[in-house]
Amino acid sequence: MKIDVELKNVTKKYGEIVAVDDVSFAVERGQFFSLLGPSGCGKTTTLRMISGFETPTEGEIFIEGKPMTNVPPFKRPTNLVFQNLALFPHMNVFDNIAFGLRIKKVPENEIQKRVKEMLELVRLPGYEKRKISQLSGGEKQRIAIVRALVNRPAVLLLDEPLGPLDLKLREEMIVELKRIKREVGTTFIYVTHDQGEALTMSDKIVVMNKGKVVQIGTPMEIYEKPKSKFVADFIGGTNFFEGKYTDGAVEVDGLGKISIESGAHVSKKTLLLSVKPEKICIGKKLKKVDNIFDGKVTESFYQGRAITYKVLLENDSLITVVAPSYGMERVFGIGEKVKVGWNKEDARVIT
Ligand SMILES: Nc1ncnc2c1ncn2[C@@H]1O[C@H](COP(=O)(O)OP(=O)(O)OP(=O)(O)O)[C@@H](O)[C@H]1O
Ligand SMILES: [Mg+2]
């Protein structure tokens, strides 16, 4: 595998503020690579250092194997789609897309050809003369993306490009972005604080918190095998149980034993378990489930594809259960007594 972008122990300080703290990761050629984390965790700063708009305080960045220290943004094989798009409002669509090519003095007939190709790529042929103010949010988004792609960068950097769009349009654009990436084969580094977006689009995800990398993995690894309390909770939410390990189970005060898969954690210390809301089944009677507990529904939210319940367990902990609406007989009401359960393999040991 060829590495396109590599960060080695990169730190960025603004005076006392450590925006990015000893970050290292490698992005392979052609990957859809996401930086995911809450607001202020250092995503934009990381992207700006890759593009050359910011300089690392410590550490080094390599693109296509070459160190980027002292290489200005316009000499890097990268292009950045900004958080706020930054299209030129007084120019039409054609001139917006052609802007970078004109700076590079690409011949006019070549510009014509490449802008046309780009508009076809995002399925907006014939939009050349439109003003930016005459475009919908999703159309602006597409123009901003091809304005960066038209320069044929080796690496396209996208900073929350779907931020201002409504949910339906975001979902459409996610599919669109994946298609564009497949067609052009460019490496994408994509910044988002939206775990759903990152899971859907990425080959690889770096989860960041407070300037640090907390986990790197495929969407499935990040979701199914979180290595820390932060990742377990940040990616899709979860339920935590804490207790002492004895004989293949974790004894939780006031609740009882939760059996877990046998593994390396056989020391009798306190263990933290994470059980994802959609791994928990709910019903009046449960069969063939490793762990079953009594509970009482305190809230229910019908959401079309699924129903989310808050269930109070006998140890007074409140858990979240997401039940698919498929095959559901009815919605359990508030105050109703139910059983909740999950299988051994769905209780992940965090610490
Ligand atoms: N020019 C600056 N001067 C001082 N502090 C800064 C500067 N730029 C960013 N920071 C701080 O660095 C941290 C990381 O900022 P950054 O913009 O990288 O976060 P982010 O993950 O992109 O957040 P968001 O999701 O809100 O866009 C924040 O605490 C921010 O306040
Ligand atoms: Mg940001």
Tab-separated table of C-alpha atoms and ligand atoms in Angstrom:
chain	number	residue	atom	x	y	z
A	1	MET	CA	0.000	0.000	0.000
A	2	LYS	CA	1.292	3.414	-0.938
A	3	ILE	CA	1.124	6.078	1.750
A	4	ASP	CA	-0.094	9.440	0.439
A	5	VAL	CA	-0.135	11.539	3.601
A	6	GLU	CA	1.701	10.888	6.820
A	7	LEU	CA	1.764	12.851	10.063
A	8	LYS	CA	4.575	12.080	12.491
A	9	ASN	CA	4.146	13.372	16.046
A	10	VAL	CA	2.554	16.611	14.906
A	11	THR	CA	1.762	19.209	17.572
A	12	LYS	CA	0.253	22.669	17.080
A	13	LYS	CA	0.276	25.221	19.858
A	14	TYR	CA	-1.278	28.685	19.849
A	15	GLY	CA	0.510	30.224	22.830
A	16	GLU	CA	-0.709	28.176	25.785
A	17	ILE	CA	-3.419	26.385	23.783
A	18	VAL	CA	-2.469	22.958	22.471
A	19	ALA	CA	-4.827	22.574	19.486
A	20	VAL	CA	-3.217	19.368	18.149
A	21	ASP	CA	-1.227	17.148	20.483
A	22	ASP	CA	1.351	14.640	19.186
A	23	VAL	CA	-0.808	13.329	16.329
A	24	SER	CA	0.448	10.544	14.050
A	25	PHE	CA	-1.391	8.716	11.287
A	26	ALA	CA	-0.899	7.513	7.718
A	27	VAL	CA	-3.363	7.820	4.855
A	28	GLU	CA	-3.089	5.339	1.993
A	29	ARG	CA	-3.477	6.347	-1.630
A	30	GLY	CA	-7.096	6.422	-2.766
A	31	GLN	CA	-8.477	6.045	0.736
A	32	PHE	CA	-11.527	7.829	2.063
A	33	PHE	CA	-10.026	8.839	5.370
A	34	SER	CA	-11.975	10.709	8.052
A	35	LEU	CA	-11.000	12.815	11.037
A	36	LEU	CA	-13.851	12.516	13.516
A	37	GLY	CA	-14.274	14.214	16.870
A	38	PRO	CA	-16.246	16.772	18.866
A	39	SER	CA	-16.072	20.515	18.295
A	40	GLY	CA	-12.699	21.992	19.201
A	41	CYS	CA	-10.778	18.676	19.139
A	42	GLY	CA	-8.333	19.926	16.495
A	43	LYS	CA	-9.752	18.611	13.210
A	44	THR	CA	-9.622	21.849	11.212
A	45	THR	CA	-6.169	22.658	12.576
A	46	THR	CA	-4.911	19.229	11.454
A	47	LEU	CA	-6.364	19.727	7.971
A	48	ARG	CA	-4.900	23.237	7.706
A	49	MET	CA	-1.460	21.882	8.579
A	50	ILE	CA	-1.752	19.226	5.859
A	51	SER	CA	-2.747	21.901	3.329
A	52	GLY	CA	0.037	24.227	4.497
A	53	PHE	CA	-2.114	27.086	5.832
A	54	GLU	CA	-0.739	26.383	9.307
A	55	THR	CA	2.746	25.259	10.352
A	56	PRO	CA	3.221	22.515	12.967
A	57	THR	CA	4.934	23.608	16.183
A	58	GLU	CA	6.532	20.155	16.378
A	59	GLY	CA	6.584	17.040	14.206
A	60	GLU	CA	6.545	16.578	10.473
A	61	ILE	CA	4.066	16.052	7.632
A	62	PHE	CA	4.879	14.023	4.515
A	63	ILE	CA	2.849	14.049	1.314
A	64	GLU	CA	3.660	11.490	-1.365
A	65	GLY	CA	6.761	10.677	0.666
A	66	LYS	CA	8.161	14.225	0.668
A	67	PRO	CA	8.543	16.336	3.820
A	68	MET	CA	6.275	19.398	3.615
A	69	THR	CA	8.124	21.705	5.993
A	70	ASN	CA	8.652	24.998	4.148
A	71	VAL	CA	6.438	23.965	1.209
A	72	PRO	CA	3.734	26.671	0.783
A	73	PRO	CA	0.069	25.676	0.231
A	74	PHE	CA	0.016	26.364	-3.510
A	75	LYS	CA	3.012	24.076	-4.091
A	76	ARG	CA	1.400	21.128	-2.272
A	77	PRO	CA	-0.535	18.445	-4.180
A	78	THR	CA	-3.553	19.145	-1.982
A	79	ASN	CA	-6.719	21.181	-2.276
A	80	LEU	CA	-8.987	22.237	0.546
A	81	VAL	CA	-12.773	22.551	0.549
A	82	PHE	CA	-13.439	24.979	3.399
A	83	GLN	CA	-15.979	24.588	6.195
A	84	ASN	CA	-17.914	27.601	4.793
A	85	LEU	CA	-17.311	26.649	1.096
A	86	ALA	CA	-15.865	30.113	0.260
A	87	LEU	CA	-17.254	30.288	-3.289
A	88	PHE	CA	-16.810	33.659	-5.012
A	89	PRO	CA	-20.326	35.161	-4.952
A	90	HIS	CA	-19.693	37.710	-7.730
A	91	MET	CA	-18.480	35.077	-10.217
A	92	ASN	CA	-20.615	32.571	-12.092
A	93	VAL	CA	-20.233	28.805	-11.771
A	94	PHE	CA	-17.802	28.531	-14.683
A	95	ASP	CA	-15.468	31.216	-13.359
A	96	ASN	CA	-15.563	29.737	-9.870
A	97	ILE	CA	-14.457	26.334	-11.123
A	98	ALA	CA	-11.954	27.807	-13.594
A	99	PHE	CA	-10.351	30.093	-11.013
A	100	GLY	CA	-7.492	27.802	-9.964
A	101	LEU	CA	-6.750	26.770	-13.554
A	102	ARG	CA	-6.508	30.407	-14.685
A	103	ILE	CA	-4.026	31.156	-11.908
A	104	LYS	CA	-1.959	28.233	-13.163
A	105	LYS	CA	-2.234	29.657	-16.705
A	106	VAL	CA	-3.814	26.519	-18.133
A	107	PRO	CA	-4.775	27.191	-21.807
A	108	GLU	CA	-8.368	28.405	-22.254
A	109	ASN	CA	-9.543	25.443	-24.404
A	110	GLU	CA	-8.219	23.030	-21.767
A	111	ILE	CA	-10.077	25.042	-19.077
A	112	GLN	CA	-13.315	24.775	-21.079
A	113	LYS	CA	-12.890	21.018	-21.352
A	114	ARG	CA	-12.049	20.454	-17.692
A	115	VAL	CA	-14.853	22.626	-16.308
A	116	LYS	CA	-17.306	20.757	-18.530
A	117	GLU	CA	-15.994	17.425	-17.247
A	118	MET	CA	-16.342	18.598	-13.683
A	119	LEU	CA	-19.940	19.741	-14.154
A	120	GLU	CA	-20.723	16.363	-15.654
A	121	LEU	CA	-19.069	14.626	-12.726
A	122	VAL	CA	-21.433	16.319	-10.270
A	123	ARG	CA	-24.386	16.045	-12.656
A	124	LEU	CA	-24.807	19.782	-13.187
A	125	PRO	CA	-24.133	20.149	-16.935
A	126	GLY	CA	-25.316	23.477	-18.351
A	127	TYR	CA	-24.803	25.351	-15.066
A	128	GLU	CA	-21.823	27.364	-16.349
A	129	LYS	CA	-23.529	30.755	-16.436
A	130	ARG	CA	-25.489	30.471	-13.201
A	131	LYS	CA	-24.693	32.897	-10.423
A	132	ILE	CA	-23.742	31.414	-7.051
A	133	SER	CA	-26.788	33.091	-5.500
A	134	GLN	CA	-29.002	31.138	-7.929
A	135	LEU	CA	-27.843	27.764	-6.603
A	136	SER	CA	-29.398	25.558	-3.922
A	137	GLY	CA	-27.352	24.523	-0.896
A	138	GLY	CA	-26.569	21.109	-2.373
A	139	GLU	CA	-25.576	22.614	-5.724
A	140	LYS	CA	-23.195	25.063	-4.029
A	141	GLN	CA	-21.678	22.130	-2.206
A	142	ARG	CA	-21.032	20.290	-5.460
A	143	ILE	CA	-19.504	23.347	-7.087
A	144	ALA	CA	-17.186	23.854	-4.097
A	145	ILE	CA	-16.051	20.227	-4.366
A	146	VAL	CA	-15.330	20.308	-8.099
A	147	ARG	CA	-13.666	23.715	-7.819
A	148	ALA	CA	-11.101	21.906	-5.676
A	149	LEU	CA	-11.060	18.720	-7.782
A	150	VAL	CA	-10.531	20.486	-11.112
A	151	ASN	CA	-6.898	21.135	-10.165
A	152	ARG	CA	-6.441	17.353	-9.986
A	153	PRO	CA	-4.928	17.306	-6.508
A	154	ALA	CA	-3.444	14.042	-5.254
A	155	VAL	CA	-5.261	14.670	-1.992
A	156	LEU	CA	-8.585	16.424	-1.509
A	157	LEU	CA	-9.140	17.869	1.961
A	158	LEU	CA	-12.750	18.449	2.972
A	159	ASP	CA	-13.650	20.350	6.133
A	160	GLU	CA	-17.238	19.483	7.147
A	161	PRO	CA	-18.488	20.204	3.615
A	162	LEU	CA	-21.996	18.952	4.372
A	163	GLY	CA	-22.392	21.013	7.545
A	164	PRO	CA	-25.163	23.418	6.523
A	165	LEU	CA	-27.291	20.927	4.576
A	166	ASP	CA	-30.483	19.354	5.862
A	167	LEU	CA	-30.550	15.646	6.674
A	168	LYS	CA	-32.054	14.379	3.388
A	169	LEU	CA	-29.614	16.380	1.274
A	170	ARG	CA	-26.699	15.282	3.451
A	171	GLU	CA	-27.634	11.658	2.861
A	172	GLU	CA	-27.793	12.257	-0.894
A	173	MET	CA	-24.466	14.089	-0.878
A	174	ILE	CA	-22.823	11.259	1.066
A	175	VAL	CA	-23.729	8.839	-1.713
A	176	GLU	CA	-22.618	11.438	-4.258
A	177	LEU	CA	-19.240	12.001	-2.571
A	178	LYS	CA	-18.524	8.284	-2.470
A	179	ARG	CA	-19.309	8.020	-6.176
A	180	ILE	CA	-17.108	11.005	-7.037
A	181	LYS	CA	-14.266	9.518	-5.031
A	182	ARG	CA	-14.638	6.194	-6.862
A	183	GLU	CA	-14.640	7.908	-10.254
A	184	VAL	CA	-11.651	10.191	-9.730
A	185	GLY	CA	-9.593	7.902	-7.454
A	186	THR	CA	-8.255	10.860	-5.452
A	187	THR	CA	-7.363	10.419	-1.783
A	188	PHE	CA	-9.984	12.107	0.396
A	189	ILE	CA	-9.325	13.388	3.896
A	190	TYR	CA	-12.674	14.289	5.333
A	191	VAL	CA	-13.325	16.183	8.546
A	192	THR	CA	-16.586	15.753	10.418
A	193	HIS	CA	-18.036	15.750	13.913
A	194	ASP	CA	-20.897	13.549	12.660
A	195	GLN	CA	-20.262	9.907	13.457
A	196	GLY	CA	-22.981	8.727	11.054
A	197	GLU	CA	-21.295	10.493	8.154
A	198	ALA	CA	-17.866	9.139	9.066
A	199	LEU	CA	-19.116	5.567	9.463
A	200	THR	CA	-20.972	5.610	6.140
A	201	MET	CA	-18.220	7.074	4.006
A	202	SER	CA	-14.852	6.113	5.355
A	203	ASP	CA	-12.356	3.388	4.670
A	204	LYS	CA	-10.518	4.484	7.789
A	205	ILE	CA	-11.399	6.793	10.675
A	206	VAL	CA	-9.183	8.663	13.112
A	207	VAL	CA	-11.117	9.585	16.241
A	208	MET	CA	-9.754	12.692	17.957
A	209	ASN	CA	-10.454	14.178	21.363
A	210	LYS	CA	-8.817	17.243	22.927
A	211	GLY	CA	-6.143	17.413	20.253
A	212	LYS	CA	-5.134	13.763	20.557
A	213	VAL	CA	-5.760	10.687	18.437
A	214	VAL	CA	-7.786	8.282	20.574
A	215	GLN	CA	-8.396	5.478	18.069
A	216	ILE	CA	-7.696	4.624	14.430
A	217	GLY	CA	-9.631	1.931	12.622
A	218	THR	CA	-12.220	0.917	10.045
A	219	PRO	CA	-15.780	2.114	10.726
A	220	MET	CA	-16.649	-1.362	12.006
A	221	GLU	CA	-13.661	-1.546	14.362
A	222	ILE	CA	-14.391	1.912	15.755
A	223	TYR	CA	-18.046	1.097	16.272
A	224	GLU	CA	-17.862	-2.505	17.426
A	225	LYS	CA	-14.542	-2.443	19.269
A	226	PRO	CA	-14.117	0.913	20.945
A	227	LYS	CA	-10.933	1.002	22.982
A	228	SER	CA	-11.956	3.746	25.366
A	229	LYS	CA	-14.974	5.069	27.198
A	230	PHE	CA	-14.833	8.192	25.053
A	231	VAL	CA	-15.004	6.314	21.716
A	232	ALA	CA	-17.698	3.898	22.940
A	233	ASP	CA	-19.898	6.815	23.914
A	234	PHE	CA	-19.061	9.263	21.122
A	235	ILE	CA	-19.722	6.770	18.321
A	236	GLY	CA	-23.441	6.097	18.451
A	237	GLY	CA	-23.849	6.283	22.238
A	238	THR	CA	-23.729	3.275	24.514
A	239	ASN	CA	-24.668	1.815	27.899
A	240	PHE	CA	-21.953	1.342	30.498
A	241	PHE	CA	-21.890	-1.243	33.276
A	242	GLU	CA	-19.173	-1.418	35.878
A	243	GLY	CA	-18.429	-4.348	38.154
A	244	LYS	CA	-15.994	-6.934	39.412
A	245	TYR	CA	-14.910	-9.829	37.220
A	246	THR	CA	-15.515	-13.368	38.510
A	247	ASP	CA	-15.774	-16.612	36.546
A	248	GLY	CA	-16.711	-15.380	33.078
A	249	ALA	CA	-19.033	-12.668	34.360
A	250	VAL	CA	-19.038	-9.145	35.689
A	251	GLU	CA	-20.897	-8.709	38.969
A	252	VAL	CA	-22.746	-5.380	38.914
A	253	ASP	CA	-24.001	-4.009	42.251
A	254	GLY	CA	-27.780	-4.266	42.582
A	255	LEU	CA	-28.171	-5.901	39.163
A	256	GLY	CA	-26.392	-9.250	39.180
A	257	LYS	CA	-24.030	-11.016	36.849
A	258	ILE	CA	-23.421	-10.055	33.229
A	259	SER	CA	-21.732	-12.916	31.416
A	260	ILE	CA	-19.062	-11.884	28.987
A	261	GLU	CA	-16.906	-13.677	26.450
A	262	SER	CA	-13.820	-15.318	27.832
A	263	GLY	CA	-10.777	-13.226	27.104
A	264	ALA	CA	-7.584	-11.861	28.555
A	265	HIS	CA	-9.286	-9.846	31.320
A	266	VAL	CA	-9.436	-12.589	33.961
A	267	SER	CA	-7.825	-10.523	36.689
A	268	LYS	CA	-10.316	-9.747	39.432
A	269	LYS	CA	-10.263	-6.030	38.914
A	270	THR	CA	-13.118	-3.708	38.128
A	271	LEU	CA	-14.232	-3.931	34.510
A	272	LEU	CA	-16.189	-1.427	32.453
A	273	LEU	CA	-18.568	-2.912	29.889
A	274	SER	CA	-20.135	-1.155	26.924
A	275	VAL	CA	-23.376	-2.507	25.447
A	276	LYS	CA	-24.653	-0.662	22.376
A	277	PRO	CA	-28.360	0.309	22.445
A	278	GLU	CA	-29.252	-1.658	19.318
A	279	LYS	CA	-27.626	-4.848	20.627
A	280	ILE	CA	-30.203	-4.981	23.416
A	281	CYS	CA	-33.509	-6.718	22.829
A	282	ILE	CA	-36.653	-5.826	24.679
A	283	GLY	CA	-39.843	-7.829	25.259
A	284	LYS	CA	-42.285	-9.314	27.702
A	285	LYS	CA	-40.453	-12.641	27.463
A	286	LEU	CA	-36.975	-13.170	26.096
A	287	LYS	CA	-35.499	-16.466	25.026
A	288	LYS	CA	-32.044	-17.578	23.892
A	289	VAL	CA	-30.305	-14.488	25.215
A	290	ASP	CA	-27.238	-14.771	27.475
A	291	ASN	CA	-28.087	-11.903	29.820
A	292	ILE	CA	-31.651	-11.013	30.804
A	293	PHE	CA	-32.741	-8.339	33.298
A	294	ASP	CA	-36.034	-6.891	34.511
A	295	GLY	CA	-36.781	-3.267	33.814
A	296	LYS	CA	-39.436	-0.623	33.496
A	297	VAL	CA	-39.942	1.638	30.482
A	298	THR	CA	-39.609	5.304	31.432
A	299	GLU	CA	-39.669	6.842	27.951
A	300	SER	CA	-40.248	5.727	24.375
A	301	PHE	CA	-39.641	7.549	21.111
A	302	TYR	CA	-41.074	6.196	17.880
A	303	GLN	CA	-38.663	7.075	15.053
A	304	GLY	CA	-39.991	5.224	12.022
A	305	ARG	CA	-37.208	2.749	11.410
A	306	ALA	CA	-36.682	2.145	15.109
A	307	ILE	CA	-38.023	2.840	18.564
A	308	THR	CA	-35.776	4.177	21.280
A	309	TYR	CA	-36.632	3.230	24.867
A	310	LYS	CA	-35.250	4.395	28.165
A	311	VAL	CA	-35.465	1.486	30.583
A	312	LEU	CA	-34.870	1.666	34.338
A	313	LEU	CA	-33.102	-1.424	35.676
A	314	GLU	CA	-33.250	-2.805	39.216
A	315	ASN	CA	-29.978	-1.150	40.185
A	316	ASP	CA	-31.575	2.219	39.321
A	317	SER	CA	-29.466	2.645	36.194
A	318	LEU	CA	-31.215	3.988	33.133
A	319	ILE	CA	-30.289	2.298	29.868
A	320	THR	CA	-31.076	3.112	26.255
A	321	VAL	CA	-32.472	0.429	23.970
A	322	VAL	CA	-32.982	0.881	20.231
A	323	ALA	CA	-35.414	-1.696	18.856
A	324	PRO	CA	-36.061	-2.050	15.122
A	325	SER	CA	-39.665	-1.337	14.184
A	326	TYR	CA	-39.553	-4.278	11.751
A	327	GLY	CA	-41.496	-7.229	13.154
A	328	MET	CA	-42.523	-5.219	16.187
A	329	GLU	CA	-45.875	-6.114	17.707
A	330	ARG	CA	-46.433	-2.880	19.549
A	331	VAL	CA	-44.691	-0.017	21.302
A	332	PHE	CA	-44.211	-0.578	25.032
A	333	GLY	CA	-45.771	2.188	27.080
A	334	ILE	CA	-44.287	4.303	29.822
A	335	GLY	CA	-44.341	2.470	33.161
A	336	GLU	CA	-44.623	-0.950	31.502
A	337	LYS	CA	-42.568	-3.817	32.940
A	338	VAL	CA	-40.297	-5.448	30.363
A	339	LYS	CA	-37.293	-7.681	30.045
A	340	VAL	CA	-34.121	-6.520	28.367
A	341	GLY	CA	-31.297	-8.746	27.237
A	342	TRP	CA	-28.130	-9.095	25.206
A	343	ASN	CA	-25.655	-11.758	24.234
A	344	LYS	CA	-22.213	-12.235	25.736
A	345	GLU	CA	-20.341	-11.050	22.671
A	346	ASP	CA	-22.240	-7.756	22.691
A	347	ALA	CA	-20.825	-6.675	26.044
A	348	ARG	CA	-17.486	-5.099	25.123
A	349	VAL	CA	-14.869	-4.833	27.802
A	350	ILE	CA	-13.484	-1.286	27.794
A	351	THR	CA	-11.030	-1.364	30.693
B	1	LIG	N1	-5.808	30.697	15.566
B	1	LIG	C1	-6.061	30.148	16.780
B	1	LIG	N2	-5.638	30.728	17.919
B	1	LIG	C2	-5.877	30.175	19.122
B	1	LIG	N3	-6.545	29.030	19.296
B	1	LIG	C3	-7.008	28.393	18.217
B	1	LIG	C4	-6.807	28.916	16.893
B	1	LIG	N4	-7.365	28.073	16.001
B	1	LIG	C5	-7.917	27.085	16.750
B	1	LIG	N5	-7.704	27.273	18.071
B	1	LIG	C6	-8.124	26.388	19.165
B	1	LIG	O1	-7.621	25.104	18.893
B	1	LIG	C7	-8.574	24.091	19.198
B	1	LIG	C8	-8.857	23.237	17.964
B	1	LIG	O2	-9.538	24.023	17.001
B	1	LIG	P1	-10.057	23.430	15.619
B	1	LIG	O3	-10.623	24.547	14.828
B	1	LIG	O4	-8.973	22.635	15.007
B	1	LIG	O5	-11.222	22.465	16.113
B	1	LIG	P2	-12.250	21.575	15.259
B	1	LIG	O6	-12.067	20.170	15.719
B	1	LIG	O7	-12.121	21.863	13.829
B	1	LIG	O8	-13.672	22.093	15.809
B	1	LIG	P3	-15.089	22.313	15.021
B	1	LIG	O9	-15.736	20.955	14.918
B	1	LIG	O10	-15.833	23.203	15.965
B	1	LIG	O11	-14.811	22.956	13.698
B	1	LIG	C9	-9.779	24.829	19.756
B	1	LIG	O12	-9.723	24.807	21.159
B	1	LIG	C10	-9.624	26.228	19.229
B	1	LIG	O13	-10.213	27.162	20.091
B	2	MG	MG	-13.417	22.755	12.386
